[in-house]
mmCIF file of C-alpha atoms in Angstrom:
data_model
loop_
_atom_site.group_PDB
_atom_site.id
_atom_site.type_symbol
_atom_site.label_atom_id
_atom_site.label_comp_id
_atom_site.label_asym_id
_atom_site.label_seq_id
_atom_site.Cartn_x
_atom_site.Cartn_y
_atom_site.Cartn_z
ATOM 1 C CA UNK A 23 63.755 -26.767 57.812
ATOM 2 C CA UNK A 24 64.954 -30.569 57.469
ATOM 3 C CA UNK A 25 63.466 -32.831 60.551
ATOM 4 C CA UNK A 26 65.841 -33.885 62.810
ATOM 5 C CA UNK A 27 64.727 -37.874 62.355
ATOM 6 C CA UNK A 28 67.224 -39.195 65.116
ATOM 7 C CA UNK A 29 65.941 -36.852 67.670
ATOM 8 C CA UNK A 30 62.100 -37.176 66.559
ATOM 9 C CA UNK A 31 62.995 -41.139 66.670
ATOM 10 C CA UNK A 32 64.311 -40.660 70.111
ATOM 11 C CA UNK A 33 61.310 -38.749 71.345
ATOM 12 C CA UNK A 34 59.115 -41.272 70.238
ATOM 13 C CA UNK A 35 60.595 -44.140 72.149
ATOM 14 C CA UNK A 36 61.035 -41.983 75.006
ATOM 15 C CA UNK A 37 57.432 -41.622 74.758
ATOM 16 C CA UNK A 38 56.592 -45.112 74.340
ATOM 17 C CA UNK A 39 58.774 -46.659 77.388
ATOM 18 C CA UNK A 40 57.024 -43.487 79.511
ATOM 19 C CA UNK A 41 53.688 -45.244 78.499
ATOM 20 C CA UNK A 42 54.688 -48.303 79.249
ATOM 21 C CA UNK A 43 55.993 -47.201 83.137
ATOM 22 C CA UNK A 44 52.572 -45.294 83.931
ATOM 23 C CA UNK A 45 50.463 -48.017 82.298
ATOM 24 C CA UNK A 46 51.936 -51.126 83.140
ATOM 25 C CA UNK A 47 53.363 -49.555 86.408
ATOM 26 C CA UNK A 48 49.981 -49.696 88.468
ATOM 27 C CA UNK A 49 49.123 -53.310 87.188
ATOM 28 C CA UNK A 50 52.407 -54.333 88.172
ATOM 29 C CA UNK A 51 52.236 -52.692 91.445
ATOM 30 C CA UNK A 52 48.410 -54.379 92.498
ATOM 31 C CA UNK A 53 50.896 -57.579 92.070
ATOM 32 C CA UNK A 54 53.406 -56.524 94.101
ATOM 33 C CA UNK A 55 50.747 -55.366 96.517
ATOM 34 C CA UNK A 56 48.834 -58.692 96.875
ATOM 35 C CA UNK A 57 50.714 -59.804 100.444
ATOM 36 C CA UNK A 58 49.069 -57.039 101.842
ATOM 37 C CA UNK A 59 45.747 -58.465 101.132
ATOM 38 C CA UNK A 60 45.631 -62.168 101.789
ATOM 39 C CA UNK A 61 41.692 -62.558 101.244
ATOM 40 C CA UNK A 62 40.828 -64.016 97.890
ATOM 41 C CA UNK A 63 37.633 -61.855 97.538
ATOM 42 C CA UNK A 64 39.825 -58.559 97.872
ATOM 43 C CA UNK A 65 42.424 -60.018 95.840
ATOM 44 C CA UNK A 66 39.859 -60.697 92.788
ATOM 45 C CA UNK A 67 38.561 -57.182 92.887
ATOM 46 C CA UNK A 68 41.975 -56.055 92.739
ATOM 47 C CA UNK A 69 42.374 -57.732 89.670
ATOM 48 C CA UNK A 70 39.145 -57.055 88.109
ATOM 49 C CA UNK A 71 40.662 -53.300 88.129
ATOM 50 C CA UNK A 72 42.752 -54.354 85.857
ATOM 51 C CA UNK A 73 41.543 -57.423 83.561
ATOM 52 C CA UNK A 74 40.312 -55.335 81.114
ATOM 53 C CA UNK A 75 43.439 -53.038 80.609
ATOM 54 C CA UNK A 76 46.360 -55.113 81.749
ATOM 55 C CA UNK A 77 47.653 -56.994 78.341
ATOM 56 C CA UNK A 78 46.859 -53.739 76.194
ATOM 57 C CA UNK A 79 49.163 -51.771 78.873
ATOM 58 C CA UNK A 80 52.329 -54.007 77.572
ATOM 59 C CA UNK A 81 52.192 -52.520 73.872
ATOM 60 C CA UNK A 82 54.035 -49.982 74.933
ATOM 61 C CA UNK A 83 56.887 -52.353 75.779
ATOM 62 C CA UNK A 84 56.524 -54.373 72.714
ATOM 63 C CA UNK A 85 56.547 -50.699 70.520
ATOM 64 C CA UNK A 86 59.661 -49.701 72.600
ATOM 65 C CA UNK A 87 61.379 -52.276 72.243
ATOM 66 C CA UNK A 88 61.171 -53.491 68.503
ATOM 67 C CA UNK A 89 61.375 -49.596 67.658
ATOM 68 C CA UNK A 90 65.090 -49.600 69.331
ATOM 69 C CA UNK A 91 65.861 -52.412 66.921
ATOM 70 C CA UNK A 92 64.597 -50.809 63.885
ATOM 71 C CA UNK A 93 65.783 -47.334 64.695
ATOM 72 C CA UNK A 94 68.813 -47.517 66.954
ATOM 73 C CA UNK A 95 70.202 -51.315 66.218
ATOM 74 C CA UNK A 96 73.642 -50.113 67.651
ATOM 75 C CA UNK A 97 72.195 -49.253 71.034
ATOM 76 C CA UNK A 98 70.090 -52.888 71.157
ATOM 77 C CA UNK A 99 73.810 -54.712 70.063
ATOM 78 C CA UNK A 100 75.424 -52.739 72.665
ATOM 79 C CA UNK A 101 72.951 -51.972 75.380
ATOM 80 C CA UNK A 102 70.828 -55.486 75.628
ATOM 81 C CA UNK A 103 74.545 -57.679 76.226
ATOM 82 C CA UNK A 104 74.800 -55.201 78.998
ATOM 83 C CA UNK A 105 71.890 -56.501 80.483
ATOM 84 C CA UNK A 106 70.258 -59.827 79.239
ATOM 85 C CA UNK A 107 70.831 -61.139 83.099
ATOM 86 C CA UNK A 108 68.004 -58.400 84.304
ATOM 87 C CA UNK A 109 65.865 -58.406 80.792
ATOM 88 C CA UNK A 110 65.820 -62.004 80.962
ATOM 89 C CA UNK A 111 64.623 -61.874 83.876
ATOM 90 C CA UNK A 112 62.206 -59.407 83.344
ATOM 91 C CA UNK A 113 60.643 -60.844 80.571
ATOM 92 C CA UNK A 114 60.164 -64.074 82.429
ATOM 93 C CA UNK A 115 58.448 -62.676 85.532
ATOM 94 C CA UNK A 116 56.115 -60.983 83.100
ATOM 95 C CA UNK A 117 54.919 -64.265 81.210
ATOM 96 C CA UNK A 118 55.019 -65.707 84.841
ATOM 97 C CA UNK A 119 52.405 -63.066 86.382
ATOM 98 C CA UNK A 120 50.406 -63.302 82.639
ATOM 99 C CA UNK A 121 49.846 -66.707 82.892
ATOM 100 C CA UNK A 122 49.249 -66.695 86.841
ATOM 101 C CA UNK A 123 47.007 -63.472 86.263
ATOM 102 C CA UNK A 124 44.626 -65.691 84.336
ATOM 103 C CA UNK A 125 45.372 -69.412 85.806
ATOM 104 C CA UNK A 126 44.158 -67.982 89.167
ATOM 105 C CA UNK A 127 40.726 -67.787 88.219
ATOM 106 C CA UNK A 128 40.916 -71.416 86.792
ATOM 107 C CA UNK A 129 41.120 -73.228 90.599
ATOM 108 C CA UNK A 130 39.778 -72.415 94.083
ATOM 109 C CA UNK A 131 41.988 -74.796 95.335
ATOM 110 C CA UNK A 132 44.891 -73.642 93.940
ATOM 111 C CA UNK A 133 44.514 -70.353 93.442
ATOM 112 C CA UNK A 134 47.177 -69.513 96.812
ATOM 113 C CA UNK A 135 49.612 -70.728 94.634
ATOM 114 C CA UNK A 136 48.809 -69.035 91.432
ATOM 115 C CA UNK A 137 48.229 -65.590 93.352
ATOM 116 C CA UNK A 138 52.551 -66.520 95.219
ATOM 117 C CA UNK A 139 53.182 -66.512 91.344
ATOM 118 C CA UNK A 140 51.320 -63.472 90.197
ATOM 119 C CA UNK A 141 53.110 -61.725 93.314
ATOM 120 C CA UNK A 142 56.174 -63.650 92.499
ATOM 121 C CA UNK A 143 56.282 -62.130 88.398
ATOM 122 C CA UNK A 144 55.234 -58.561 89.079
ATOM 123 C CA UNK A 145 57.457 -57.891 91.677
ATOM 124 C CA UNK A 146 60.601 -59.718 89.275
ATOM 125 C CA UNK A 147 59.695 -57.390 86.321
ATOM 126 C CA UNK A 148 59.350 -54.351 88.357
ATOM 127 C CA UNK A 149 63.091 -54.581 90.681
ATOM 128 C CA UNK A 150 64.923 -55.954 87.123
ATOM 129 C CA UNK A 151 63.535 -52.986 85.035
ATOM 130 C CA UNK A 152 65.083 -51.067 88.162
ATOM 131 C CA UNK A 153 68.143 -52.977 87.978
ATOM 132 C CA UNK A 154 68.527 -52.011 83.966
ATOM 133 C CA UNK A 155 68.197 -48.353 84.747
ATOM 134 C CA UNK A 156 70.469 -47.772 86.920
ATOM 135 C CA UNK A 157 73.144 -50.240 85.098
ATOM 136 C CA UNK A 158 72.072 -47.325 82.238
ATOM 137 C CA UNK A 159 72.454 -45.119 84.147
ATOM 138 C CA UNK A 160 75.736 -45.997 85.423
ATOM 139 C CA UNK A 161 77.114 -46.013 82.025
ATOM 140 C CA UNK A 162 78.305 -49.161 79.759
ATOM 141 C CA UNK A 163 81.821 -49.883 78.061
ATOM 142 C CA UNK A 164 81.308 -49.864 74.746
ATOM 143 C CA UNK A 165 84.599 -50.050 72.077
ATOM 144 C CA UNK A 166 84.287 -50.357 68.805
ATOM 145 C CA UNK A 167 80.181 -50.008 68.887
ATOM 146 C CA UNK A 168 80.364 -53.556 71.043
ATOM 147 C CA UNK A 169 80.034 -53.806 73.961
ATOM 148 C CA UNK A 170 83.106 -54.266 76.345
ATOM 149 C CA UNK A 171 82.042 -54.731 79.819
ATOM 150 C CA UNK A 172 81.961 -57.703 82.542
ATOM 151 C CA UNK A 173 78.894 -59.982 82.526
ATOM 152 C CA UNK A 174 77.854 -59.119 86.360
ATOM 153 C CA UNK A 175 78.464 -55.400 85.523
ATOM 154 C CA UNK A 176 74.907 -53.850 85.924
ATOM 155 C CA UNK A 177 75.245 -55.778 89.326
ATOM 156 C CA UNK A 178 75.886 -52.410 91.638
ATOM 157 C CA UNK A 179 74.776 -50.722 94.652
ATOM 158 C CA UNK A 180 72.934 -47.913 92.608
ATOM 159 C CA UNK A 181 71.575 -50.651 90.284
ATOM 160 C CA UNK A 182 70.398 -52.367 93.504
ATOM 161 C CA UNK A 183 68.457 -49.135 94.552
ATOM 162 C CA UNK A 184 67.119 -47.804 91.293
ATOM 163 C CA UNK A 185 65.932 -51.375 91.569
ATOM 164 C CA UNK A 186 64.222 -50.876 94.786
ATOM 165 C CA UNK A 187 62.979 -47.529 94.284
ATOM 166 C CA UNK A 188 60.820 -49.029 90.789
ATOM 167 C CA UNK A 189 59.631 -51.390 92.923
ATOM 168 C CA UNK A 190 58.197 -49.139 95.739
ATOM 169 C CA UNK A 191 57.299 -46.524 93.054
ATOM 170 C CA UNK A 192 55.177 -49.315 91.042
ATOM 171 C CA UNK A 193 53.647 -50.235 95.115
ATOM 172 C CA UNK A 194 52.799 -46.571 95.053
ATOM 173 C CA UNK A 195 51.062 -46.442 91.730
ATOM 174 C CA UNK A 196 49.113 -49.823 92.059
ATOM 175 C CA UNK A 197 47.649 -48.485 95.859
ATOM 176 C CA UNK A 198 46.736 -45.468 94.472
ATOM 177 C CA UNK A 199 44.749 -46.920 91.706
ATOM 178 C CA UNK A 200 43.072 -49.345 94.196
ATOM 179 C CA UNK A 201 41.892 -46.224 95.666
ATOM 180 C CA UNK A 202 40.927 -44.956 92.680
ATOM 181 C CA UNK A 203 38.875 -47.723 91.296
ATOM 182 C CA UNK A 204 37.794 -49.445 95.352
ATOM 183 C CA UNK A 205 35.717 -48.771 97.654
ATOM 184 C CA UNK A 206 34.643 -49.311 101.622
ATOM 185 C CA UNK A 207 37.628 -51.346 103.433
ATOM 186 C CA UNK A 208 39.777 -52.203 100.377
ATOM 187 C CA UNK A 209 39.902 -48.450 99.447
ATOM 188 C CA UNK A 210 41.324 -47.334 102.904
ATOM 189 C CA UNK A 211 44.095 -50.050 103.667
ATOM 190 C CA UNK A 212 45.041 -48.770 100.257
ATOM 191 C CA UNK A 213 45.122 -44.925 100.777
ATOM 192 C CA UNK A 214 47.416 -46.197 104.304
ATOM 193 C CA UNK A 215 49.968 -48.289 102.008
ATOM 194 C CA UNK A 216 50.014 -45.404 99.455
ATOM 195 C CA UNK A 217 50.915 -42.725 101.960
ATOM 196 C CA UNK A 218 53.392 -45.138 103.223
ATOM 197 C CA UNK A 219 54.961 -46.214 99.933
ATOM 198 C CA UNK A 220 54.608 -42.095 98.953
ATOM 199 C CA UNK A 221 56.891 -42.076 102.049
ATOM 200 C CA UNK A 222 59.786 -44.557 100.328
ATOM 201 C CA UNK A 223 59.320 -44.046 96.879
ATOM 202 C CA UNK A 224 59.793 -39.862 97.656
ATOM 203 C CA UNK A 225 63.169 -40.872 99.423
ATOM 204 C CA UNK A 226 64.179 -43.124 96.847
ATOM 205 C CA UNK A 227 63.987 -40.838 94.472
ATOM 206 C CA UNK A 228 66.157 -38.825 96.580
ATOM 207 C CA UNK A 229 68.460 -40.563 97.378
ATOM 208 C CA UNK A 230 68.975 -41.828 93.363
ATOM 209 C CA UNK A 231 68.721 -38.193 92.391
ATOM 210 C CA UNK A 232 71.706 -37.106 94.574
ATOM 211 C CA UNK A 233 73.745 -39.857 93.922
ATOM 212 C CA UNK A 234 73.460 -39.986 90.087
ATOM 213 C CA UNK A 235 75.734 -36.591 89.420
ATOM 214 C CA UNK A 236 78.563 -38.001 91.075
ATOM 215 C CA UNK A 237 78.268 -41.331 88.871
ATOM 216 C CA UNK A 238 79.629 -38.778 85.759
ATOM 217 C CA UNK A 239 80.808 -35.453 84.988
ATOM 218 C CA UNK A 240 78.524 -35.066 82.033
ATOM 219 C CA UNK A 241 75.713 -35.471 85.242
ATOM 220 C CA UNK A 242 76.998 -32.921 87.270
ATOM 221 C CA UNK A 243 77.691 -30.340 84.660
ATOM 222 C CA UNK A 244 73.968 -30.699 83.004
ATOM 223 C CA UNK A 245 72.952 -30.398 87.234
ATOM 224 C CA UNK A 246 74.878 -27.841 88.868
ATOM 225 C CA UNK A 247 76.642 -25.385 85.814
ATOM 226 C CA UNK A 248 74.748 -22.458 84.773
ATOM 227 C CA UNK A 249 72.800 -21.927 82.454
ATOM 228 C CA UNK A 250 71.555 -25.735 82.749
ATOM 229 C CA UNK A 251 70.976 -25.766 86.485
ATOM 230 C CA UNK A 252 68.319 -23.244 86.117
ATOM 231 C CA UNK A 253 66.206 -25.364 83.648
ATOM 232 C CA UNK A 254 66.961 -28.703 85.791
ATOM 233 C CA UNK A 255 65.868 -26.805 89.205
ATOM 234 C CA UNK A 256 62.231 -26.825 88.104
ATOM 235 C CA UNK A 257 62.019 -31.083 88.205
ATOM 236 C CA UNK A 258 62.647 -31.426 92.164
ATOM 237 C CA UNK A 259 60.658 -28.420 92.495
ATOM 238 C CA UNK A 260 57.862 -30.032 90.538
ATOM 239 C CA UNK A 261 58.963 -32.879 92.581
ATOM 240 C CA UNK A 262 58.143 -31.874 95.811
ATOM 241 C CA UNK A 263 54.593 -30.445 94.443
ATOM 242 C CA UNK A 264 53.738 -33.730 93.329
ATOM 243 C CA UNK A 265 54.693 -35.169 96.929
ATOM 244 C CA UNK A 266 52.440 -32.125 98.468
ATOM 245 C CA UNK A 267 49.446 -33.196 96.385
ATOM 246 C CA UNK A 268 49.573 -36.659 96.690
ATOM 247 C CA UNK A 269 50.008 -36.166 100.257
ATOM 248 C CA UNK A 270 46.541 -34.377 100.801
ATOM 249 C CA UNK A 271 44.893 -35.848 97.964
ATOM 250 C CA UNK A 272 45.279 -39.104 100.679
ATOM 251 C CA UNK A 273 44.670 -37.518 103.679
ATOM 252 C CA UNK A 274 41.356 -35.332 102.174
ATOM 253 C CA UNK A 275 39.705 -38.662 100.495
ATOM 254 C CA UNK A 276 40.617 -37.594 97.090
ATOM 255 C CA UNK A 277 40.155 -40.278 94.622
ATOM 256 C CA UNK A 278 41.650 -39.332 91.255
ATOM 257 C CA UNK A 279 44.381 -36.581 92.593
ATOM 258 C CA UNK A 280 46.744 -39.139 94.538
ATOM 259 C CA UNK A 281 46.959 -40.991 91.688
ATOM 260 C CA UNK A 282 47.514 -38.447 88.747
ATOM 261 C CA UNK A 283 50.246 -37.077 91.702
ATOM 262 C CA UNK A 284 51.957 -40.784 91.908
ATOM 263 C CA UNK A 285 52.116 -40.438 87.953
ATOM 264 C CA UNK A 286 53.845 -37.010 88.159
ATOM 265 C CA UNK A 287 56.113 -38.399 89.907
ATOM 266 C CA UNK A 288 57.763 -40.819 87.507
ATOM 267 C CA UNK A 289 56.923 -38.374 84.647
ATOM 268 C CA UNK A 290 59.131 -36.090 86.365
ATOM 269 C CA UNK A 291 61.764 -38.602 86.854
ATOM 270 C CA UNK A 292 61.419 -39.650 83.803
ATOM 271 C CA UNK A 293 62.171 -36.116 82.249
ATOM 272 C CA UNK A 294 64.795 -36.130 84.809
ATOM 273 C CA UNK A 295 66.483 -38.725 83.024
ATOM 274 C CA UNK A 296 66.203 -37.289 79.863
ATOM 275 C CA UNK A 297 67.916 -34.049 81.017
ATOM 276 C CA UNK A 298 70.808 -36.075 82.558
ATOM 277 C CA UNK A 299 70.839 -38.141 79.105
ATOM 278 C CA UNK A 300 70.968 -36.129 76.387
ATOM 279 C CA UNK A 301 72.599 -35.781 73.318
ATOM 280 C CA UNK A 302 73.032 -39.185 74.821
ATOM 281 C CA UNK A 303 71.295 -42.168 74.145
ATOM 282 C CA UNK A 304 73.987 -44.064 75.904
ATOM 283 C CA UNK A 305 75.635 -42.122 78.683
ATOM 284 C CA UNK A 306 78.602 -41.149 77.696
ATOM 285 C CA UNK A 307 78.932 -43.618 75.142
ATOM 286 C CA UNK A 308 76.564 -43.134 71.930
ATOM 287 C CA UNK A 309 74.713 -39.965 71.192
ATOM 288 C CA UNK A 310 71.735 -40.027 69.276
ATOM 289 C CA UNK A 311 73.180 -39.232 66.014
ATOM 290 C CA UNK A 312 75.690 -41.549 66.146
ATOM 291 C CA UNK A 313 73.295 -44.518 67.156
ATOM 292 C CA UNK A 314 70.811 -43.553 64.827
ATOM 293 C CA UNK A 315 69.855 -46.032 61.391
ATOM 294 C CA UNK A 316 70.254 -44.269 57.962
ATOM 295 C CA UNK A 317 67.390 -41.605 57.404
ATOM 296 C CA UNK A 318 65.939 -43.508 54.615
ATOM 297 C CA UNK A 319 64.925 -46.069 56.995
ATOM 298 C CA UNK A 320 63.886 -43.332 60.166
ATOM 299 C CA UNK A 321 61.506 -41.969 57.648
ATOM 300 C CA UNK A 322 60.143 -44.742 56.253
ATOM 301 C CA UNK A 323 59.412 -46.093 60.118
ATOM 302 C CA UNK A 324 58.262 -42.834 60.558
ATOM 303 C CA UNK A 325 54.863 -43.374 58.371
ATOM 304 C CA UNK A 326 54.228 -46.273 60.051
ATOM 305 C CA UNK A 327 54.408 -44.974 63.586
ATOM 306 C CA UNK A 328 52.374 -41.466 62.415
ATOM 307 C CA UNK A 329 49.926 -44.609 62.037
ATOM 308 C CA UNK A 330 50.179 -47.452 64.533
ATOM 309 C CA UNK A 331 50.422 -44.730 67.411
ATOM 310 C CA UNK A 332 47.576 -42.977 67.333
ATOM 311 C CA UNK A 333 45.488 -46.126 66.710
ATOM 312 C CA UNK A 334 46.943 -47.514 69.910
ATOM 313 C CA UNK A 335 46.204 -43.996 72.080
ATOM 314 C CA UNK A 336 42.597 -44.898 70.565
ATOM 315 C CA UNK A 337 41.952 -48.082 71.925
ATOM 316 C CA UNK A 338 43.836 -47.273 74.913
ATOM 317 C CA UNK A 339 42.103 -44.486 75.861
ATOM 318 C CA UNK A 340 38.689 -46.364 74.866
ATOM 319 C CA UNK A 341 39.251 -49.137 76.648
ATOM 320 C CA UNK A 342 39.849 -46.734 80.054
ATOM 321 C CA UNK A 343 36.732 -44.596 79.502
ATOM 322 C CA UNK A 344 34.713 -47.773 78.824
ATOM 323 C CA UNK A 345 35.719 -49.164 82.294
ATOM 324 C CA UNK A 346 36.228 -46.154 84.206
ATOM 325 C CA UNK A 347 34.620 -45.319 87.578
ATOM 326 C CA UNK A 348 34.671 -47.871 90.626
ATOM 327 C CA UNK A 349 34.923 -51.730 90.592
ATOM 328 C CA UNK A 350 31.019 -52.989 91.560
ATOM 329 C CA UNK A 351 31.723 -55.923 93.925
ATOM 330 C CA UNK A 352 28.782 -58.271 92.315
ATOM 331 C CA UNK A 353 30.118 -58.071 88.950
ATOM 332 C CA UNK A 354 33.843 -58.850 87.520
ATOM 333 C CA UNK A 355 35.729 -59.224 84.222
ATOM 334 C CA UNK A 356 35.833 -62.745 84.590
#
């Protein structure tokens, strides 16, 4: 039985994007939460909790973006022109966040300015990722395999709501990560923030989920017509279960459970997007098969990916294993 290489590669790209969201999401969330922790000592502990892994987490963004160019060049050539503004803003935010993360340790007097930069870069990166997602969901105008829309088509009420949802969701991941890694008053404050951001995340997921089916007939049919509606119903049910697990963990002094529940919200939301999109890679415009590179290229690249991805997974897992457990206030990565 021949391998459906375009679908295999769509799965690999989707996995890389999901890995980036769940791994880089919580350290972006740490930056978003900086204003709620004005004490220098607390901010040092917060950044120490992600210092060994934050830059490695962005490997998945490189893999997803580079893989998209190599495997689905038509998508790269049509979607990027539609999203130049949010993508450029996202990359600038990520760069500024990285610089601020390192430079805040180099000065005591000026660290407050780098802390503001860390917060601003993290927030801009998170919000623009949501903007880009919302713009993709609402549809991109493509004519003859070229972008045919306007410069500001990505900026709509729906994309703004998606931007808020991703930002609040990343803050939830950051708060539950701090609940996992910290102790004492810092952990307690993080737990309270996780409750509030959890409520906000669930509410915004609900708004986006109820809005999406009315954007495009394809989404409506996928979610509300038989037989796909039967399988689609499992996603909101599992989202509710994750929401309950999040609440239960935060109110019963659980440390790992809230973080896993928050990750579950993102994974299930991502699965919901996959249900809505498939078999399209650009909703309503390009299917996975139409956008794929030649099969010889897909096979050649798959050989490299089969070596590279296990290596990335191995060193990522090892890094998290080595730096597992609570953060010792007397010790630090820097």
